Amino acid sequence: MTFGLDKSDMQRMMVSALGALALSATFIGAAIGPARAASPATAAQQIHQLAAK
């Protein structure tokens, strides 16, 4: 029994890999987004607290 990859197998693997990469990028971006959004707000709060003293 031999194993061979034909054109349709390679296309299927590439589409699956592209989909996995897109989903990974989406989830990583969703995880990083709130952290970036929170950073300037905390810095601004610290500046206002220092200015109030």
Coordinates of N, CA and C in Angstrom, one line a residue:
M1 N 0.8 -1.2 0.0 CA 0.0 0.0 0.0 C 0.9 1.2 0.0
T2 N 0.8 2.0 -1.0 CA 1.6 3.3 -1.1 C 0.7 4.5 -0.8
F3 N 1.4 5.5 -0.3 CA 0.7 6.7 0.1 C 1.2 7.8 -0.9
G4 N 0.3 8.4 -1.5 CA 0.7 9.5 -2.5 C -0.2 10.7 -2.3
L5 N 0.4 11.9 -2.5 CA -0.4 13.1 -2.4 C -0.7 13.6 -3.8
D6 N -1.9 13.7 -4.2 CA -2.2 14.3 -5.5 C -2.6 15.8 -5.3
K7 N -3.0 16.4 -6.3 CA -3.2 17.9 -6.3 C -4.4 18.2 -5.4
S8 N -5.4 17.4 -5.3 CA -6.6 17.8 -4.5 C -6.2 17.6 -3.0
D9 N -5.4 16.6 -2.7 CA -4.9 16.5 -1.3 C -4.1 17.7 -0.9
M10 N -3.2 18.1 -1.7 CA -2.4 19.3 -1.4 C -3.2 20.6 -1.3
Q11 N -4.2 20.7 -2.1 CA -5.1 21.9 -2.0 C -5.9 21.9 -0.7
R12 N -6.4 20.7 -0.4 CA -7.1 20.6 0.9 C -6.3 20.9 2.1
M13 N -5.0 20.4 2.1 CA -4.1 20.7 3.2 C -3.8 22.2 3.3
M14 N -3.6 22.9 2.1 CA -3.3 24.3 2.1 C -4.5 25.1 2.6
V15 N -5.7 24.8 2.2 CA -6.9 25.5 2.6 C -7.0 25.3 4.1
S16 N -6.8 24.1 4.6 CA -6.9 23.9 6.0 C -5.9 24.6 6.8
A17 N -4.7 24.7 6.3 CA -3.6 25.4 7.0 C -3.9 26.9 7.0
L18 N -4.4 27.4 5.9 CA -4.8 28.8 5.8 C -5.9 29.2 6.8
G19 N -6.9 28.3 6.9 CA -8.0 28.5 7.8 C -7.5 28.5 9.2
A20 N -6.6 27.5 9.6 CA -6.1 27.5 10.9 C -5.3 28.7 11.3
L21 N -4.5 29.2 10.3 CA -3.7 30.4 10.5 C -4.6 31.6 10.7
A22 N -5.7 31.7 9.9 CA -6.6 32.8 10.1 C -7.3 32.8 11.5
L23 N -7.7 31.6 11.9 CA -8.4 31.5 13.2 C -7.4 31.8 14.3
S24 N -6.2 31.3 14.2 CA -5.2 31.6 15.2 C -4.9 33.1 15.3
A25 N -4.8 33.8 14.2 CA -4.5 35.2 14.2 C -5.7 36.0 14.8
T26 N -6.9 35.5 14.5 CA -8.1 36.2 15.1 C -8.2 36.0 16.6
F27 N -7.9 34.8 17.1 CA -8.0 34.6 18.5 C -6.8 35.3 19.2
I28 N -5.7 35.3 18.7 CA -4.5 36.0 19.3 C -4.8 37.5 19.3
G29 N -5.3 38.0 18.2 CA -5.7 39.4 18.2 C -6.8 39.8 19.2
A30 N -7.7 38.9 19.4 CA -8.8 39.2 20.3 C -8.3 39.1 21.7
A31 N -7.2 38.3 22.0 CA -6.7 38.3 23.3 C -5.8 39.5 23.6
I32 N -5.1 40.0 22.6 CA -4.2 41.1 22.8 C -4.9 42.4 22.8
G33 N -6.0 42.5 22.1 CA -6.8 43.7 22.0 C -7.2 44.4 23.3
P34 N -7.8 43.6 24.2 CA -8.2 44.3 25.5 C -7.0 44.7 26.3
A35 N -5.9 44.0 26.2 CA -4.7 44.4 27.0 C -4.1 45.7 26.5
R36 N -4.1 45.9 25.2 CA -3.7 47.2 24.6 C -4.6 48.3 24.9
A37 N -5.9 48.0 24.9 CA -6.9 49.1 25.2 C -6.8 49.5 26.7
A38 N -6.4 48.6 27.6 CA -6.4 48.9 29.0 C -5.1 49.7 29.3
S39 N -4.0 49.5 28.6 CA -2.8 50.1 28.9 C -2.8 51.7 29.0
P40 N -3.2 52.4 27.9 CA -3.2 53.8 28.0 C -4.1 54.4 29.1
A41 N -5.2 53.7 29.3 CA -6.2 54.2 30.4 C -5.5 54.2 31.7
T42 N -4.8 53.1 32.0 CA -4.1 53.1 33.3 C -3.0 54.1 33.4
A43 N -2.3 54.4 32.3 CA -1.2 55.4 32.3 C -1.8 56.7 32.5
A44 N -3.0 57.0 31.8 CA -3.6 58.3 32.0 C -4.1 58.5 33.4
Q45 N -4.6 57.5 34.0 CA -5.1 57.6 35.4 C -3.9 57.9 36.3
Q46 N -2.8 57.2 36.1 CA -1.6 57.5 36.9 C -1.1 58.9 36.8
I47 N -1.2 59.5 35.6 CA -0.8 60.9 35.3 C -1.7 61.8 36.0
H48 N -3.0 61.5 36.0 CA -4.0 62.4 36.7 C -3.8 62.3 38.2
Q49 N -3.5 61.1 38.7 CA -3.3 61.0 40.2 C -2.0 61.7 40.6
L50 N -1.0 61.7 39.8 CA 0.3 62.4 40.1 C 0.0 63.9 40.0
A51 N -0.8 64.3 39.0 CA -1.0 65.8 38.9 C -1.9 66.3 40.0
A52 N -2.8 65.5 40.6 CA -3.6 65.9 41.7 C -2.9 66.0 43.0
K53 N -1.8 65.4 43.1 CA -1.0 65.5 44.4 C -0.3 66.8 44.4

